[in-house]
PDB file of C-alpha atoms in Angstrom:
ATOM      1  CA  MET T 237      29.071  45.031 -11.228  1.00  0.00           C
ATOM      2  CA  LYS T 238      26.134  47.225 -10.309  1.00  0.00           C
ATOM      3  CA  SER T 239      23.851  45.220 -12.581  1.00  0.00           C
ATOM      4  CA  ILE T 240      24.958  41.937 -10.985  1.00  0.00           C
ATOM      5  CA  LYS T 241      24.396  43.342  -7.491  1.00  0.00           C
ATOM      6  CA  TYR T 242      21.004  44.633  -8.576  1.00  0.00           C
ATOM      7  CA  LEU T 243      20.106  41.195 -10.000  1.00  0.00           C
ATOM      8  CA  LYS T 244      21.026  39.531  -6.703  1.00  0.00           C
ATOM      9  CA  LEU T 245      18.781  41.942  -4.813  1.00  0.00           C
ATOM     10  CA  VAL T 246      15.904  41.196  -7.159  1.00  0.00           C
ATOM     11  CA  ILE T 247      16.359  37.429  -6.718  1.00  0.00           C
ATOM     12  CA  MET T 248      16.471  37.793  -2.927  1.00  0.00           C
ATOM     13  CA  ALA T 249      13.298  39.873  -2.980  1.00  0.00           C
ATOM     14  CA  LEU T 250      11.541  37.244  -5.077  1.00  0.00           C
ATOM     15  CA  VAL T 251      12.614  34.447  -2.708  1.00  0.00           C
ATOM     16  CA  ILE T 252      11.300  36.367   0.310  1.00  0.00           C
ATOM     17  CA  SER T 253       8.027  37.170  -1.405  1.00  0.00           C
ATOM     18  CA  PHE T 254       7.493  33.546  -2.445  1.00  0.00           C
ATOM     19  CA  GLY T 255       8.213  32.412   1.139  1.00  0.00           C
ATOM     20  CA  ALA T 256       5.725  34.930   2.509  1.00  0.00           C
ATOM     21  CA  ALA T 257       3.152  33.856  -0.048  1.00  0.00           C
ATOM     22  CA  SER T 258       3.702  30.231   0.929  1.00  0.00           C
ATOM     23  CA  CYS T 259       3.057  31.052   4.601  1.00  0.00           C
ATOM     24  CA  MET T 260      -0.001  33.057   3.671  1.00  0.00           C
ATOM     25  CA  ASN T 261      -1.297  30.210   1.547  1.00  0.00           C
ATOM     26  CA  GLU T 262      -1.070  27.894   4.549  1.00  0.00           C
ATOM     27  CA  ASP T 263      -3.012  30.414   6.604  1.00  0.00           C
ATOM     28  CA  TRP T 264      -5.563  30.996   3.875  1.00  0.00           C
ATOM     29  CA  SER T 265      -6.085  27.247   3.473  1.00  0.00           C
ATOM     30  CA  ASP T 266      -7.227  27.133   7.092  1.00  0.00           C
ATOM     31  CA  PRO T 267      -8.851  30.480   7.854  1.00  0.00           C
ATOM     32  CA  THR T 268     -10.862  29.075  10.757  1.00  0.00           C
ATOM     33  CA  GLY T 269      -7.836  27.789  12.662  1.00  0.00           C
ATOM     34  CA  GLU T 270      -9.491  24.373  13.022  1.00  0.00           C
ATOM     35  CA  THR T 271      -6.404  22.432  11.942  1.00  0.00           C
ATOM     36  CA  SER T 272      -4.754  21.307  15.163  1.00  0.00           C
ATOM     37  CA  PRO T 273      -1.018  21.919  15.604  1.00  0.00           C
ATOM     38  CA  PHE T 274      -0.864  18.551  17.371  1.00  0.00           C
ATOM     39  CA  GLY T 275      -0.859  15.066  15.915  1.00  0.00           C
ATOM     40  CA  ASN T 276      -0.752  14.124  12.230  1.00  0.00           C
ATOM     41  CA  SER T 277      -3.166  16.222  10.194  1.00  0.00           C
ATOM     42  CA  GLN T 278      -2.316  14.183   7.075  1.00  0.00           C
ATOM     43  CA  LEU T 279      -3.803  10.997   8.509  1.00  0.00           C
ATOM     44  CA  GLN T 280      -6.838   9.843   6.536  1.00  0.00           C
ATOM     45  CA  GLU T 281      -9.578   7.348   7.357  1.00  0.00           C
ATOM     46  CA  THR T 282      -8.863   4.156   5.431  1.00  0.00           C
ATOM     47  CA  ASN T 283      -9.599   1.166   7.655  1.00  0.00           C
ATOM     48  CA  VAL T 284     -11.529   2.260  10.749  1.00  0.00           C
ATOM     49  CA  VAL T 285     -12.828  -0.566  12.944  1.00  0.00           C
ATOM     50  CA  SER T 286     -14.910  -0.276  16.088  1.00  0.00           C
ATOM     51  CA  ILE T 287     -13.086  -0.523  19.395  1.00  0.00           C
ATOM     52  CA  LYS T 288     -15.292  -3.470  20.364  1.00  0.00           C
ATOM     53  CA  SER T 289     -14.372  -5.383  17.224  1.00  0.00           C
ATOM     54  CA  LEU T 290     -10.703  -4.675  17.921  1.00  0.00           C
ATOM     55  CA  ILE T 291     -11.103  -6.058  21.451  1.00  0.00           C
ATOM     56  CA  ASP T 292     -13.056  -9.071  20.204  1.00  0.00           C
ATOM     57  CA  GLU T 293     -10.426  -9.949  17.581  1.00  0.00           C
ATOM     58  CA  TYR T 294      -7.246  -9.376  19.537  1.00  0.00           C
ATOM     59  CA  GLY T 295      -8.650 -10.168  22.957  1.00  0.00           C
ATOM     60  CA  ALA T 296      -9.556 -13.638  21.691  1.00  0.00           C
ATOM     61  CA  LYS T 297      -5.851 -14.210  21.020  1.00  0.00           C
ATOM     62  CA  GLN T 298      -5.113 -13.456  24.653  1.00  0.00           C
ATOM     63  CA  LYS T 299      -7.786 -15.486  26.317  1.00  0.00           C
ATOM     64  CA  ASP T 300      -6.756 -16.675  29.750  1.00  0.00           C
ATOM     65  CA  LYS T 301      -3.704 -14.385  29.833  1.00  0.00           C
ATOM     66  CA  VAL T 302      -2.999 -12.018  32.713  1.00  0.00           C
ATOM     67  CA  ASN T 303      -0.163 -10.077  31.069  1.00  0.00           C
ATOM     68  CA  ASP T 304       0.392 -10.394  27.341  1.00  0.00           C
ATOM     69  CA  THR T 305       0.634  -8.518  24.036  1.00  0.00           C
ATOM     70  CA  VAL T 306      -0.249  -9.123  20.416  1.00  0.00           C
ATOM     71  CA  ARG T 307       0.707  -6.967  17.436  1.00  0.00           C
ATOM     72  CA  ILE T 308      -2.161  -5.185  15.659  1.00  0.00           C
ATOM     73  CA  ALA T 309      -2.199  -5.628  11.885  1.00  0.00           C
ATOM     74  CA  ASP T 310      -0.833  -2.773   9.804  1.00  0.00           C
ATOM     75  CA  GLY T 311      -3.350  -0.186   8.626  1.00  0.00           C
ATOM     76  CA  VAL T 312      -5.938  -0.736  11.362  1.00  0.00           C
ATOM     77  CA  GLN T 313      -7.477   2.472  12.707  1.00  0.00           C
ATOM     78  CA  ILE T 314      -9.908   3.350  15.474  1.00  0.00           C
ATOM     79  CA  LYS T 315     -11.823   6.564  16.066  1.00  0.00           C
ATOM     80  CA  GLY T 316     -13.397   7.849  19.246  1.00  0.00           C
ATOM     81  CA  VAL T 317     -14.029  10.665  21.695  1.00  0.00           C
ATOM     82  CA  VAL T 318     -11.569  11.431  24.476  1.00  0.00           C
ATOM     83  CA  THR T 319     -13.166  10.539  27.817  1.00  0.00           C
ATOM     84  CA  GLY T 320     -10.158  10.926  30.090  1.00  0.00           C
ATOM     85  CA  ASN T 321      -6.784  12.669  30.124  1.00  0.00           C
ATOM     86  CA  ASP T 322      -4.090  13.779  32.587  1.00  0.00           C
ATOM     87  CA  MET T 323      -5.708  17.118  33.451  1.00  0.00           C
ATOM     88  CA  GLU T 324      -5.328  16.554  37.206  1.00  0.00           C
ATOM     89  CA  GLY T 325      -2.613  13.916  37.139  1.00  0.00           C
ATOM     90  CA  ASN T 326      -4.609  10.816  38.037  1.00  0.00           C
ATOM     91  CA  LEU T 327      -4.534   9.281  34.566  1.00  0.00           C
ATOM     92  CA  TYR T 328      -0.755   9.203  34.208  1.00  0.00           C
ATOM     93  CA  ASN T 329       0.703   8.805  30.697  1.00  0.00           C
ATOM     94  CA  GLN T 330      -2.664   7.609  29.417  1.00  0.00           C
ATOM     95  CA  VAL T 331      -5.541   8.889  27.345  1.00  0.00           C
ATOM     96  CA  THR T 332      -8.873   7.072  27.070  1.00  0.00           C
ATOM     97  CA  ILE T 333     -11.244   7.115  24.111  1.00  0.00           C
ATOM     98  CA  ASP T 334     -14.704   5.683  23.437  1.00  0.00           C
ATOM     99  CA  ASP T 335     -16.580   5.175  20.183  1.00  0.00           C
ATOM    100  CA  GLY T 336     -19.910   4.083  21.634  1.00  0.00           C
ATOM    101  CA  THR T 337     -19.128   0.377  21.272  1.00  0.00           C
ATOM    102  CA  ALA T 338     -16.320   0.173  23.835  1.00  0.00           C
ATOM    103  CA  GLY T 339     -13.557   2.164  25.457  1.00  0.00           C
ATOM    104  CA  MET T 340      -9.788   1.879  25.264  1.00  0.00           C
ATOM    105  CA  ILE T 341      -6.788   3.014  27.281  1.00  0.00           C
ATOM    106  CA  ILE T 342      -3.882   4.214  25.124  1.00  0.00           C
ATOM    107  CA  CYS T 343      -0.484   4.405  26.835  1.00  0.00           C
ATOM    108  CA  VAL T 344       1.826   7.300  25.906  1.00  0.00           C
ATOM    109  CA  ALA T 345       5.079   8.471  27.503  1.00  0.00           C
ATOM    110  CA  GLN T 346       4.027  12.106  27.506  1.00  0.00           C
ATOM    111  CA  GLY T 347       2.744  14.532  30.078  1.00  0.00           C
ATOM    112  CA  GLY T 348       0.402  17.450  29.569  1.00  0.00           C
ATOM    113  CA  MET T 349      -1.741  15.603  27.033  1.00  0.00           C
ATOM    114  CA  PHE T 350      -4.819  17.441  28.307  1.00  0.00           C
ATOM    115  CA  GLY T 351      -3.499  20.530  26.507  1.00  0.00           C
ATOM    116  CA  GLN T 352      -3.703  18.665  23.211  1.00  0.00           C
ATOM    117  CA  LEU T 353      -6.636  16.346  23.766  1.00  0.00           C
ATOM    118  CA  ALA T 354      -9.429  17.818  25.840  1.00  0.00           C
ATOM    119  CA  VAL T 355     -12.283  15.654  27.083  1.00  0.00           C
ATOM    120  CA  GLY T 356     -14.851  15.517  24.283  1.00  0.00           C
ATOM    121  CA  GLN T 357     -12.278  15.760  21.489  1.00  0.00           C
ATOM    122  CA  GLU T 358     -12.798  13.274  18.669  1.00  0.00           C
ATOM    123  CA  ILE T 359      -9.623  11.693  17.274  1.00  0.00           C
ATOM    124  CA  LEU T 360      -8.621   9.202  14.609  1.00  0.00           C
ATOM    125  CA  VAL T 361      -5.845   6.822  15.692  1.00  0.00           C
ATOM    126  CA  ASN T 362      -3.657   4.609  13.533  1.00  0.00           C
ATOM    127  CA  VAL T 363      -3.123   1.590  15.791  1.00  0.00           C
ATOM    128  CA  GLY T 364      -1.608  -0.656  13.119  1.00  0.00           C
ATOM    129  CA  GLY T 365       1.762  -1.956  14.270  1.00  0.00           C
ATOM    130  CA  LEU T 366       1.082  -1.069  17.895  1.00  0.00           C
ATOM    131  CA  TYR T 367       0.297  -3.735  20.465  1.00  0.00           C
ATOM    132  CA  TYR T 368      -3.018  -4.628  22.029  1.00  0.00           C
ATOM    133  CA  GLY T 369      -2.704  -6.444  25.284  1.00  0.00           C
ATOM    134  CA  THR T 370      -3.548  -6.851  28.912  1.00  0.00           C
ATOM    135  CA  TYR T 371      -1.917  -5.561  32.063  1.00  0.00           C
ATOM    136  CA  ARG T 372      -3.219  -7.710  34.900  1.00  0.00           C
ATOM    137  CA  THR T 373      -6.123  -8.514  32.526  1.00  0.00           C
ATOM    138  CA  GLN T 374      -6.973  -4.820  31.874  1.00  0.00           C
ATOM    139  CA  PRO T 375      -6.958  -4.191  28.078  1.00  0.00           C
ATOM    140  CA  GLN T 376      -4.824  -1.347  26.726  1.00  0.00           C
ATOM    141  CA  ILE T 377      -2.821  -0.328  23.661  1.00  0.00           C
ATOM    142  CA  GLY T 378       0.837   0.677  23.515  1.00  0.00           C
ATOM    143  CA  THR T 379       4.245  -0.859  22.859  1.00  0.00           C
ATOM    144  CA  PRO T 380       5.559  -4.042  24.526  1.00  0.00           C
ATOM    145  CA  TYR T 381       7.389  -3.876  27.832  1.00  0.00           C
ATOM    146  CA  THR T 382       8.925  -6.977  29.397  1.00  0.00           C
ATOM    147  CA  ASN T 383       9.583  -7.409  33.084  1.00  0.00           C
ATOM    148  CA  PHE T 384      12.310 -10.032  32.873  1.00  0.00           C
ATOM    149  CA  GLU T 385      12.320 -10.662  36.622  1.00  0.00           C
ATOM    150  CA  LYS T 386       8.677 -11.734  36.476  1.00  0.00           C
ATOM    151  CA  ASN T 387       8.830 -12.977  32.870  1.00  0.00           C
ATOM    152  CA  GLN T 388       5.824 -10.856  31.977  1.00  0.00           C
ATOM    153  CA  THR T 389       5.173  -8.725  28.877  1.00  0.00           C
ATOM    154  CA  TYR T 390       2.382  -6.194  28.624  1.00  0.00           C
ATOM    155  CA  PRO T 391       1.528  -3.090  26.565  1.00  0.00           C
ATOM    156  CA  SER T 392       3.180   0.014  27.982  1.00  0.00           C
ATOM    157  CA  ARG T 393       3.874   3.613  26.954  1.00  0.00           C
ATOM    158  CA  MET T 394       4.843   4.423  23.361  1.00  0.00           C
ATOM    159  CA  ASN T 395       7.199   7.368  22.926  1.00  0.00           C
ATOM    160  CA  ARG T 396       5.714  10.802  22.328  1.00  0.00           C
ATOM    161  CA  ASN T 397       7.005  11.123  18.745  1.00  0.00           C
ATOM    162  CA  GLU T 398       5.394   7.821  17.817  1.00  0.00           C
ATOM    163  CA  TRP T 399       2.113   8.993  19.314  1.00  0.00           C
ATOM    164  CA  GLN T 400       2.158  12.351  17.538  1.00  0.00           C
ATOM    165  CA  SER T 401       2.460  10.563  14.196  1.00  0.00           C
ATOM    166  CA  ARG T 402      -0.480   8.284  14.954  1.00  0.00           C
ATOM    167  CA  PHE T 403      -3.427  10.486  15.855  1.00  0.00           C
ATOM    168  CA  LYS T 404      -5.428  13.153  14.085  1.00  0.00           C
ATOM    169  CA  VAL T 405      -7.651  15.708  15.792  1.00  0.00           C
ATOM    170  CA  ILE T 406     -11.142  15.899  14.252  1.00  0.00           C
ATOM    171  CA  GLY T 407     -13.073  19.134  14.701  1.00  0.00           C
ATOM    172  CA  LYS T 408     -13.339  20.876  18.055  1.00  0.00           C
ATOM    173  CA  ALA T 409     -13.726  19.374  21.502  1.00  0.00           C
ATOM    174  CA  ASP T 410     -17.288  19.022  22.747  1.00  0.00           C
ATOM    175  CA  PRO T 411     -17.400  17.858  26.395  1.00  0.00           C
ATOM    176  CA  SER T 412     -21.040  16.828  26.007  1.00  0.00           C
ATOM    177  CA  LYS T 413     -19.892  13.982  23.723  1.00  0.00           C
ATOM    178  CA  ALA T 414     -17.951  12.357  26.558  1.00  0.00           C
ATOM    179  CA  THR T 415     -20.987  10.733  28.143  1.00  0.00           C
ATOM    180  CA  SER T 416     -20.693   8.185  30.919  1.00  0.00           C
ATOM    181  CA  ILE T 417     -22.437   4.845  31.241  1.00  0.00           C
ATOM    182  CA  VAL T 418     -24.626   4.776  34.348  1.00  0.00           C
ATOM    183  CA  VAL T 419     -24.497   1.764  36.659  1.00  0.00           C
ATOM    184  CA  GLU T 420     -27.291   1.876  39.205  1.00  0.00           C
ATOM    185  CA  LYS T 421     -26.117  -0.996  41.421  1.00  0.00           C
ATOM    186  CA  ALA T 422     -22.494  -1.506  42.376  1.00  0.00           C
ATOM    187  CA  SER T 423     -23.145  -5.225  42.855  1.00  0.00           C
ATOM    188  CA  ASP T 424     -23.655  -5.523  39.093  1.00  0.00           C
ATOM    189  CA  LEU T 425     -19.906  -4.943  38.734  1.00  0.00           C
ATOM    190  CA  ASN T 426     -19.195  -8.033  40.830  1.00  0.00           C
ATOM    191  CA  ILE T 427     -20.341  -9.978  37.785  1.00  0.00           C
ATOM    192  CA  GLU T 428     -17.079 -10.346  35.931  1.00  0.00           C
ATOM    193  CA  ALA T 429     -18.575 -10.196  32.448  1.00  0.00           C
ATOM    194  CA  ASN T 430     -20.297  -6.901  33.273  1.00  0.00           C
ATOM    195  CA  ALA T 431     -17.126  -5.360  34.671  1.00  0.00           C
ATOM    196  CA  TYR T 432     -14.909  -6.307  31.736  1.00  0.00           C
ATOM    197  CA  ALA T 433     -17.518  -5.131  29.230  1.00  0.00           C
ATOM    198  CA  LEU T 434     -17.094  -1.673  30.762  1.00  0.00           C
ATOM    199  CA  ALA T 435     -13.310  -1.781  31.174  1.00  0.00           C
ATOM    200  CA  GLY T 436     -11.733   1.364  29.719  1.00  0.00           C
ATOM    201  CA  ARG T 437     -15.036   3.238  29.577  1.00  0.00           C
ATOM    202  CA  LEU T 438     -16.297   6.287  31.456  1.00  0.00           C
ATOM    203  CA  VAL T 439     -18.737   4.991  34.060  1.00  0.00           C
ATOM    204  CA  THR T 440     -20.949   6.652  36.681  1.00  0.00           C
ATOM    205  CA  LEU T 441     -21.673   4.471  39.701  1.00  0.00           C
ATOM    206  CA  LYS T 442     -24.763   5.624  41.560  1.00  0.00           C
ATOM    207  CA  ASN T 443     -25.547   5.806  45.265  1.00  0.00           C
ATOM    208  CA  VAL T 444     -22.413   4.374  46.838  1.00  0.00           C
ATOM    209  CA  GLU T 445     -20.703   5.184  50.136  1.00  0.00           C
ATOM    210  CA  PHE T 446     -17.000   5.043  50.902  1.00  0.00           C
ATOM    211  CA  ASN T 447     -15.926   2.520  53.495  1.00  0.00           C
ATOM    212  CA  GLU T 448     -13.505   4.934  55.175  1.00  0.00           C
ATOM    213  CA  PRO T 449     -14.871   8.484  54.913  1.00  0.00           C
ATOM    214  CA  GLY T 450     -12.554  11.196  56.168  1.00  0.00           C
ATOM    215  CA  LYS T 451      -9.367   9.445  55.109  1.00  0.00           C
ATOM    216  CA  THR T 452      -7.036  11.115  52.631  1.00  0.00           C
ATOM    217  CA  PHE T 453      -7.496   9.769  49.103  1.00  0.00           C
ATOM    218  CA  ALA T 454      -3.879   8.889  48.414  1.00  0.00           C
ATOM    219  CA  PRO T 455      -1.214   9.759  50.998  1.00  0.00           C
ATOM    220  CA  GLU T 456       2.281   9.060  49.734  1.00  0.00           C
ATOM    221  CA  SER T 457       3.131   7.184  52.927  1.00  0.00           C
ATOM    222  CA  GLU T 458       0.394   4.653  52.159  1.00  0.00           C
ATOM    223  CA  GLY T 459       1.125   4.441  48.458  1.00  0.00           C
ATOM    224  CA  TYR T 460       4.775   3.617  49.064  1.00  0.00           C
ATOM    225  CA  THR T 461       4.060  -0.113  48.987  1.00  0.00           C
ATOM    226  CA  THR T 462       1.301  -0.041  46.340  1.00  0.00           C
ATOM    227  CA  GLY T 463       2.983   1.618  43.364  1.00  0.00           C
ATOM    228  CA  TYR T 464       2.092   5.102  44.620  1.00  0.00           C
ATOM    229  CA  GLY T 465      -1.586   4.561  44.072  1.00  0.00           C
ATOM    230  CA  VAL T 466      -4.203   4.015  46.781  1.00  0.00           C
ATOM    231  CA  THR T 467      -7.643   2.409  46.500  1.00  0.00           C
ATOM    232  CA  ARG T 468     -10.506   3.578  48.701  1.00  0.00           C
ATOM    233  CA  TYR T 469     -13.226   0.951  48.603  1.00  0.00           C
ATOM    234  CA  PHE T 470     -16.956   1.405  48.750  1.00  0.00           C
ATOM    235  CA  LYS T 471     -18.936   0.184  51.740  1.00  0.00           C
ATOM    236  CA  GLY T 472     -19.877  -3.460  51.278  1.00  0.00           C
ATOM    237  CA  PHE T 473     -17.281  -4.001  48.555  1.00  0.00           C
ATOM    238  CA  THR T 474     -14.043  -4.602  50.395  1.00  0.00           C
ATOM    239  CA  GLY T 475     -13.879  -8.406  50.560  1.00  0.00           C
ATOM    240  CA  GLN T 476     -12.479 -11.016  48.247  1.00  0.00           C
ATOM    241  CA  LYS T 477     -14.279 -11.257  44.898  1.00  0.00           C
ATOM    242  CA  LYS T 478     -16.240  -8.136  45.844  1.00  0.00           C
ATOM    243  CA  GLN T 479     -13.688  -5.339  45.675  1.00  0.00           C
ATOM    244  CA  ILE T 480     -14.932  -2.122  44.075  1.00  0.00           C
ATOM    245  CA  GLY T 481     -13.487   1.312  44.773  1.00  0.00           C
ATOM    246  CA  VAL T 482     -11.701   4.452  43.606  1.00  0.00           C
ATOM    247  CA  ARG T 483      -8.029   4.322  42.655  1.00  0.00           C
ATOM    248  CA  THR T 484      -6.029   7.529  43.129  1.00  0.00           C
ATOM    249  CA  SER T 485      -2.428   8.313  42.280  1.00  0.00           C
ATOM    250  CA  CYS T 486      -0.378   9.808  45.110  1.00  0.00           C
ATOM    251  CA  TYR T 487       0.608  12.477  42.578  1.00  0.00           C
ATOM    252  CA  ALA T 488      -2.920  13.459  41.532  1.00  0.00           C
ATOM    253  CA  ASP T 489      -3.860  17.077  42.215  1.00  0.00           C
ATOM    254  CA  PHE T 490      -6.563  15.907  44.632  1.00  0.00           C
ATOM    255  CA  ALA T 491      -4.550  13.147  46.350  1.00  0.00           C
ATOM    256  CA  ALA T 492      -4.523  15.081  49.642  1.00  0.00           C
ATOM    257  CA  GLU T 493      -8.284  15.690  49.707  1.00  0.00           C
ATOM    258  CA  LYS T 494     -10.539  13.805  52.110  1.00  0.00           C
ATOM    259  CA  VAL T 495     -12.814  10.956  51.146  1.00  0.00           C
ATOM    260  CA  PRO T 496     -16.418  12.242  51.480  1.00  0.00           C
ATOM    261  CA  SER T 497     -19.083  10.745  53.698  1.00  0.00           C
ATOM    262  CA  GLY T 498     -22.645   9.905  52.759  1.00  0.00           C
ATOM    263  CA  LYS T 499     -24.068   8.631  49.500  1.00  0.00           C
ATOM    264  CA  VAL T 500     -22.358   9.810  46.339  1.00  0.00           C
ATOM    265  CA  ASN T 501     -22.366   9.271  42.600  1.00  0.00           C
ATOM    266  CA  VAL T 502     -18.870   8.552  41.322  1.00  0.00           C
ATOM    267  CA  THR T 503     -17.674   8.942  37.723  1.00  0.00           C
ATOM    268  CA  GLY T 504     -14.393   7.604  36.415  1.00  0.00           C
ATOM    269  CA  ILE T 505     -12.621   5.387  33.926  1.00  0.00           C
ATOM    270  CA  LEU T 506     -13.434   1.824  34.923  1.00  0.00           C
ATOM    271  CA  THR T 507     -10.560  -0.648  35.136  1.00  0.00           C
ATOM    272  CA  CYS T 508     -10.418  -4.327  36.098  1.00  0.00           C
ATOM    273  CA  TYR T 509      -7.388  -6.133  37.472  1.00  0.00           C
ATOM    274  CA  LYS T 510      -6.372  -9.631  38.461  1.00  0.00           C
ATOM    275  CA  THR T 511      -3.017 -10.861  39.656  1.00  0.00           C
ATOM    276  CA  SER T 512      -3.743 -14.475  38.765  1.00  0.00           C
ATOM    277  CA  LEU T 513      -6.330 -16.427  36.839  1.00  0.00           C
ATOM    278  CA  THR T 514      -6.105 -19.401  39.178  1.00  0.00           C
ATOM    279  CA  SER T 515      -6.381 -17.462  42.424  1.00  0.00           C
ATOM    280  CA  SER T 516      -9.681 -17.507  44.292  1.00  0.00           C
ATOM    281  CA  TYR T 517      -9.209 -13.820  45.013  1.00  0.00           C
ATOM    282  CA  GLY T 518     -11.112 -12.672  41.932  1.00  0.00           C
ATOM    283  CA  ASN T 519     -10.828  -9.318  40.168  1.00  0.00           C
ATOM    284  CA  THR T 520     -10.718  -5.783  41.549  1.00  0.00           C
ATOM    285  CA  VAL T 521     -12.901  -3.118  39.923  1.00  0.00           C
ATOM    286  CA  GLN T 522     -11.560   0.418  40.168  1.00  0.00           C
ATOM    287  CA  LEU T 523     -12.857   3.774  39.030  1.00  0.00           C
ATOM    288  CA  VAL T 524     -10.069   6.208  38.126  1.00  0.00           C
ATOM    289  CA  LEU T 525     -11.266   9.756  38.754  1.00  0.00           C
ATOM    290  CA  ARG T 526     -10.286  12.469  36.288  1.00  0.00           C
ATOM    291  CA  SER T 527     -10.972  15.148  38.895  1.00  0.00           C
ATOM    292  CA  SER T 528     -12.345  15.427  42.421  1.00  0.00           C
ATOM    293  CA  LYS T 529     -15.411  16.938  40.717  1.00  0.00           C
ATOM    294  CA  ASP T 530     -16.169  13.417  39.476  1.00  0.00           C
ATOM    295  CA  ILE T 531     -17.671  12.766  42.916  1.00  0.00           C
ATOM    296  CA  GLU T 532     -21.115  14.224  43.400  1.00  0.00           C
ATOM    297  CA  ALA T 533     -23.095  14.161  46.659  1.00  0.00           C
ATOM    298  CA  VAL T 534     -26.526  12.584  46.397  1.00  0.00           C
ATOM    299  CA  LYS T 535     -29.137  15.118  47.431  1.00  0.00           C
TER     300      LYS T 535
END
């Protein structure tokens, strides 16, 4: 009996030692700690296409559509640098990436993504099987959502588990890689082709003034009828076919701050929206701030 008990103890000791060795091997295989605990580290580059080519291919299938989706072919991947996240709550359930050819909004039903994907972090994303589409003509990627009352389908938030299986963190975040595209004249964005070419990208608009300085960016009382988001337009760009401004969520950390006066440079993720293709109203260009620090006074 003693020998059997002794044998069991030996076997248990061996099992524990092998388990410890296995854990150590995982640590030794990544001594620098550069393997992210988030996403899918097993994802490999196999069929990476540029974001612009993705937009060109799938956007062509949605020409003249306000709200629509189309399934992306299996195996398609994109790679880019994170330009915007939910750090201060203005980009809600979205992360934006840019690969130098174009930018893209990716919709995810998850909060706190800034803790996983800092601005300047390069990622590989498997978009095959997801849906490219437009929400009020603004391109984005996600899973289909149908508003049956309005008979409209557009790409909306994928669940967090789906997202975690689809992206891979590459290296360490470098904020200097998240460069913005400078637009010197706001009127250039009234040209529809110019605006949509920059949709989903980080843009800096130079030397603009707010039309209503001193107002709160996004009071909840005002956002009640506008989906809890408020747009503050720039001076000279408040009329039909000329609307350009800053869109702020009523739940953003800086929603209660005051709109500054004087000339400013404004940086944000550029979005374009239309409610109808036949309306004479035209499109609205909005910059979505990542932080109140994205507004800089012109000296």
